[in-house]
mmCIF file of C-alpha atoms in Angstrom:
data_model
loop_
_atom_site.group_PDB
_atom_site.id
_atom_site.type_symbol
_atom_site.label_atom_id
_atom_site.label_comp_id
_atom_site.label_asym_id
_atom_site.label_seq_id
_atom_site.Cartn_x
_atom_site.Cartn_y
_atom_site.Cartn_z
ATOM 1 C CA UNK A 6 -28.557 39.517 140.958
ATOM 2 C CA UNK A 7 -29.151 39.848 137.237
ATOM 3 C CA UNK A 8 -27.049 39.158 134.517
ATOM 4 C CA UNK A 9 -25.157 42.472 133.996
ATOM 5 C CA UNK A 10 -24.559 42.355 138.068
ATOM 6 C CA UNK A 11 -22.378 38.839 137.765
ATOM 7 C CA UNK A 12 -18.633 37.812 136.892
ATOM 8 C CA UNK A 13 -17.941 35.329 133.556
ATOM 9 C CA UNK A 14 -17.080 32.697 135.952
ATOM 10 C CA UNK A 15 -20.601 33.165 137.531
ATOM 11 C CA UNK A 16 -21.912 32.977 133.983
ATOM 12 C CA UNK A 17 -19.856 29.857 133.005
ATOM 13 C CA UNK A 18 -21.046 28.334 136.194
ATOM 14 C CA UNK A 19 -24.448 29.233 136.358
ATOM 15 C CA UNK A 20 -24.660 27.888 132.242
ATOM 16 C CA UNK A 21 -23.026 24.803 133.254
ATOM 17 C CA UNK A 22 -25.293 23.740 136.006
ATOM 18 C CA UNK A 23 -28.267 24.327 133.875
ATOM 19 C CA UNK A 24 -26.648 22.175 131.067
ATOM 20 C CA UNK A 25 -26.087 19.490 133.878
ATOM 21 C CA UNK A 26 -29.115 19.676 135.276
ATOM 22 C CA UNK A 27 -30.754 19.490 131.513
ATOM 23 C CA UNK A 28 -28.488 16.374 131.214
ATOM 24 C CA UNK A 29 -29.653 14.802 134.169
ATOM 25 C CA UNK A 30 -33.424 15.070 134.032
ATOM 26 C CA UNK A 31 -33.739 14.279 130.386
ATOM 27 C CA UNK A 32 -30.649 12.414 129.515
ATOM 28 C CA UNK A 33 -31.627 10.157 132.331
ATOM 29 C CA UNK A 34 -35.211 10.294 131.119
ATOM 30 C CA UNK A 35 -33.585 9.192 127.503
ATOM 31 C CA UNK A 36 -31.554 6.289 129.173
ATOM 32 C CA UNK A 37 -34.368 4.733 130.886
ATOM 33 C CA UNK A 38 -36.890 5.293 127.640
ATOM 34 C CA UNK A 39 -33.803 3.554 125.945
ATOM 35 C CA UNK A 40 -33.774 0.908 128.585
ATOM 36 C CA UNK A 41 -37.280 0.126 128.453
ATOM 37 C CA UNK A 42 -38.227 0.608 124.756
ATOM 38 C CA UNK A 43 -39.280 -2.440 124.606
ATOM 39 C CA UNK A 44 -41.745 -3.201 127.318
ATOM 40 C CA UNK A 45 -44.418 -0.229 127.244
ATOM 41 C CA UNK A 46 -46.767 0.664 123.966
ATOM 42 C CA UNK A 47 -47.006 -1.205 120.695
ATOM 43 C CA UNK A 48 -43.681 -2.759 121.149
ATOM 44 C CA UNK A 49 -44.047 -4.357 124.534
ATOM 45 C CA UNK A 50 -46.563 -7.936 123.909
ATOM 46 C CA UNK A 51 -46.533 -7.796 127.806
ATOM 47 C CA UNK A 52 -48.274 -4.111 127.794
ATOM 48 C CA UNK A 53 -50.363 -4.710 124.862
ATOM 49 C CA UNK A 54 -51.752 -7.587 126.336
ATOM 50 C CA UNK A 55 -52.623 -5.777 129.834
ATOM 51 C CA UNK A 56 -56.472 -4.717 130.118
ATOM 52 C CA UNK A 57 -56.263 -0.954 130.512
ATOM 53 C CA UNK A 58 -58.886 1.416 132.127
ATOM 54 C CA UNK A 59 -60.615 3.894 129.749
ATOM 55 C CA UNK A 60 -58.645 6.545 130.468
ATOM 56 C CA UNK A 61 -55.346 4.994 129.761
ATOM 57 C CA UNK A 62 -53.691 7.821 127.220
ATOM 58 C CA UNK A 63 -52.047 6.270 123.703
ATOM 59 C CA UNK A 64 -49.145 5.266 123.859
ATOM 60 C CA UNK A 65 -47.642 8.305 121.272
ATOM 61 C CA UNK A 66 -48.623 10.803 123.948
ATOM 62 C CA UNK A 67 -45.736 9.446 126.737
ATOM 63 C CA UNK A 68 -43.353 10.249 124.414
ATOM 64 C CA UNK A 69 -44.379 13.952 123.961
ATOM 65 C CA UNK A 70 -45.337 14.326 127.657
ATOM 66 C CA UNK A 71 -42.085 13.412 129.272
ATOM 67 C CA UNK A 72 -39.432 15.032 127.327
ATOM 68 C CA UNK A 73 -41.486 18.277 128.276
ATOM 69 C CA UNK A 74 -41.990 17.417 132.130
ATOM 70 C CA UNK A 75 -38.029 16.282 132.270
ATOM 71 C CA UNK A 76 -37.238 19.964 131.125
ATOM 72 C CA UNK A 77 -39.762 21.510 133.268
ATOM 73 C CA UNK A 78 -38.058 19.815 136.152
ATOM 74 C CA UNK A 79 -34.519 20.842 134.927
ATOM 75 C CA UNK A 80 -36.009 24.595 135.021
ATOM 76 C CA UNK A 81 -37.161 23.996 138.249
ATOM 77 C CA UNK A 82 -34.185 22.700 139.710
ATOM 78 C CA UNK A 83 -32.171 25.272 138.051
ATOM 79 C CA UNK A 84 -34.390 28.314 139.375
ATOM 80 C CA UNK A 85 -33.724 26.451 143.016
ATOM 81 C CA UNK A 86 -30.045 26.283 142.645
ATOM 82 C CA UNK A 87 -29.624 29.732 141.616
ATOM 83 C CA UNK A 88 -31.514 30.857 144.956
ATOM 84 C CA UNK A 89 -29.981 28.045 147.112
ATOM 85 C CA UNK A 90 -27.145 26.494 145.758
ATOM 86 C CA UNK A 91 -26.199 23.147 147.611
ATOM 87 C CA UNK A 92 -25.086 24.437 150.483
ATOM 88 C CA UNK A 93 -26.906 27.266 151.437
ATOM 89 C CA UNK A 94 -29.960 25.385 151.409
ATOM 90 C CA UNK A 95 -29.678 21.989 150.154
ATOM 91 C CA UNK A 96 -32.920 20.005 151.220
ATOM 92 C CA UNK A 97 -35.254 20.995 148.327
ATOM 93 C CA UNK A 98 -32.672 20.126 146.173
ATOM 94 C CA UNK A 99 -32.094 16.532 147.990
ATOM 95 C CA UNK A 100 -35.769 16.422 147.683
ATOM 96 C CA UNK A 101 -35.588 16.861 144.691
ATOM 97 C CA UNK A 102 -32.990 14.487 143.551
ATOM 98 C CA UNK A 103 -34.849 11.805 145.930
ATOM 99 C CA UNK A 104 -37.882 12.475 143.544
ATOM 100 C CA UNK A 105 -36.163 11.846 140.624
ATOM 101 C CA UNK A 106 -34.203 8.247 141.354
ATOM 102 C CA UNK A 107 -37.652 7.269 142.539
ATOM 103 C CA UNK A 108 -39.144 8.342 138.813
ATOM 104 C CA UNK A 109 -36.671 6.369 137.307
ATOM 105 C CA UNK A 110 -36.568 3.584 139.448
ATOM 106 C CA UNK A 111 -40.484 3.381 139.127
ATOM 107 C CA UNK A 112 -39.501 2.870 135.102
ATOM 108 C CA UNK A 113 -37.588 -0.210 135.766
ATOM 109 C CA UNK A 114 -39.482 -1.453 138.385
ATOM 110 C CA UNK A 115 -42.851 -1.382 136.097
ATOM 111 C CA UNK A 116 -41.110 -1.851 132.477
ATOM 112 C CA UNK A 117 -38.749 -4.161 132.984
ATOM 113 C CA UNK A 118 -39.954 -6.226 136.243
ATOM 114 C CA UNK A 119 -43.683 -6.072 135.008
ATOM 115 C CA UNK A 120 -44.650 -6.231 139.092
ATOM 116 C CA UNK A 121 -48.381 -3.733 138.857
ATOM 117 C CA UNK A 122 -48.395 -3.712 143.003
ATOM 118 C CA UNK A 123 -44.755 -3.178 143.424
ATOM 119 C CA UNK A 124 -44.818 -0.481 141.135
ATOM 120 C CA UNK A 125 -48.138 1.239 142.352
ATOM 121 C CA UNK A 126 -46.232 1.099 145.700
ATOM 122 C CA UNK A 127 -43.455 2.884 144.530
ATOM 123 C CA UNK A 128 -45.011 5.634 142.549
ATOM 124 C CA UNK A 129 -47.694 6.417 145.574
ATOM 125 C CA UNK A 130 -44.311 7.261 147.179
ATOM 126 C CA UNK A 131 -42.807 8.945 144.296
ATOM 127 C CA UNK A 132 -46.020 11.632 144.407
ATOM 128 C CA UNK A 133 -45.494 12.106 147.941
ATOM 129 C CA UNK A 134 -41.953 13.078 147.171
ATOM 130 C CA UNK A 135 -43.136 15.277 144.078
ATOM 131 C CA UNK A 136 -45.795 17.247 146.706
ATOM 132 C CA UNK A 137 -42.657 17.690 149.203
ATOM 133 C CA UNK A 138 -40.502 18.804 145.677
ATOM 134 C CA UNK A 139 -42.968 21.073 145.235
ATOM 135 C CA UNK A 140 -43.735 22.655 148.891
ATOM 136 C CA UNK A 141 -40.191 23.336 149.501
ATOM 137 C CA UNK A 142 -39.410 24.760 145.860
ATOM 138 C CA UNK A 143 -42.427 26.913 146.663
ATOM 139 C CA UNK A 144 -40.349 28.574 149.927
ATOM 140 C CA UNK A 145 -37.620 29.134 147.286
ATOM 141 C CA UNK A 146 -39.200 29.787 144.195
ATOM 142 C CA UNK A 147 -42.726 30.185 143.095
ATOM 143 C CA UNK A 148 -42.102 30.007 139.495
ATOM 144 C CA UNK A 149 -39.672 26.381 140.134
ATOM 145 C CA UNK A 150 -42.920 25.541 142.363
ATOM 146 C CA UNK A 151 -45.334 26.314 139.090
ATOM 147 C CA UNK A 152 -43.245 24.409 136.916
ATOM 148 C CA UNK A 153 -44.021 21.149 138.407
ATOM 149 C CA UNK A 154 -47.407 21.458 139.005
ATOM 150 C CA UNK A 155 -47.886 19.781 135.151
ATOM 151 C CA UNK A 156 -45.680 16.999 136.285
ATOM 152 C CA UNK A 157 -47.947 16.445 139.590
ATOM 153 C CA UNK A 158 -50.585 16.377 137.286
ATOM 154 C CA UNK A 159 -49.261 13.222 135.061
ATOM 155 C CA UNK A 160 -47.343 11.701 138.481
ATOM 156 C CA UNK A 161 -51.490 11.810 139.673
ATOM 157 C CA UNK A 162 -52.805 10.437 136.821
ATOM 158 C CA UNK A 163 -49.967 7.655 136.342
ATOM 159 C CA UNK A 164 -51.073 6.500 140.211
ATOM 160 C CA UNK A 165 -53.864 6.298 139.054
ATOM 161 C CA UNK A 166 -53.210 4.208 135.438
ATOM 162 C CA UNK A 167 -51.092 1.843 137.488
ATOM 163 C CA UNK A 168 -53.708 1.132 140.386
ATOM 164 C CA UNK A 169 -56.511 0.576 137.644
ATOM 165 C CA UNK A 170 -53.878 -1.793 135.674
ATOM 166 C CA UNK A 171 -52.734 -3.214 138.943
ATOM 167 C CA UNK A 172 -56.630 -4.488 139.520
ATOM 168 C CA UNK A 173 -57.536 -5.323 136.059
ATOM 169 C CA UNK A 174 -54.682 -7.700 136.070
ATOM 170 C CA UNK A 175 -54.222 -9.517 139.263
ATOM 171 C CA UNK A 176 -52.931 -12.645 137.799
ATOM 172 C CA UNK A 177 -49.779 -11.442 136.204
ATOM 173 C CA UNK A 178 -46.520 -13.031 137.766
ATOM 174 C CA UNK A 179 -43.769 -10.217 137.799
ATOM 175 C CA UNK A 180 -40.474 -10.955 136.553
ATOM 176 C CA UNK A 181 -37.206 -9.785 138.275
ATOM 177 C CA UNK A 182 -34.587 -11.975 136.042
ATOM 178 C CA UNK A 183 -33.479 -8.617 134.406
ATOM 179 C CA UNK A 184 -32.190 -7.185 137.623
ATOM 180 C CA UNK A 185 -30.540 -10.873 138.045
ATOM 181 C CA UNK A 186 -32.989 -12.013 140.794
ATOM 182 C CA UNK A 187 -35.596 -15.067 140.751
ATOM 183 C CA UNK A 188 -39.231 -14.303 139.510
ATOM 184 C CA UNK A 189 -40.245 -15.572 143.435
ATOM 185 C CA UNK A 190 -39.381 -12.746 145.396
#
């Protein structure tokens, strides 16, 4: 159905879920960048003090990568929705969303509670979900599917950054007081 084929409400609709979708992959990008500004890059003495591999990237290149790979995904999710809605067909979407929480959750988790293995952990998982993202986007859309391929890309080479900084540093003690737990877990 193009454009000339659908009703104002369909429009309105169709406008608003991209706007929310928008809002959700980089607004919640933006919260946990805002959350976190302090513990990666120059700002963070815990990150500056890590021993990183050779191919860690500098630190000015997260912030042009993400805010690029958030909208990607919005796109993505978008293109879905318009094929699936969340009834029709809501799994890749659930996929999706799964993905996401885990992406921000792997944020906090590495930023704030500093624990390398836990972290590693969680992002191993967090690719798995991206692959799955991406398979079942691909049975809706190939272009969604193609979108997150650059994402895939970064989500590999951040499993990899963390399991290099996970074994460079094996001594470090996380710390969970920010989520209101002991540092002993």
């Amino acid at each position: 159905m193009g454009l000339k084929d659908m009703s104002k409400r369909d429009i309105l609709v169709n406008v608003a879920v991209f706007i929310g979708f928008i809002i959700l992959c980089m607004g919640g990008g933006g919260i946990m960048g805002a959350i976190t500004r302090n513990d990666f890059g120059d700002r963070s003495e815990w990150y500056t003090a890590l021993i990183k591999p050779s191919f860690n990237p500098p630190n000015y290149l997260f912030g042009i990568v993400w805010p690029i790979l958030y909208l990607l995904m919005a796109i993505a999710a978008f293109a879905v929705w318009t094929k699936t809605g969340l009834t029709k067909e809501p799994i890749p979407l659930v996929i999706f969303f799964i993905q996401l929480a885990l992406n921000f959750i792997w944020t906090l988790i590495f930023g704030k509670a500093k624990d390398l293995l836990a972290s590693l952990v969680e992002i191993i998982i967090l690719w798995v979900f991206i692959v799955l993202t991406i398979k079942k986007f691909w049975k809706v859309s190939r272009g969604a599917a193609l979108c997150l391929i650059p994402y895939l890309a970064w989500a590999t080479l951040a499993v990899a950054l963390n399991y290099k900084l996970w074994e460079l540093n094996p001594d470090l003690t996380p710390d969970y007081s920010w989520f209101g737990l002991k540092t002993e877990l």
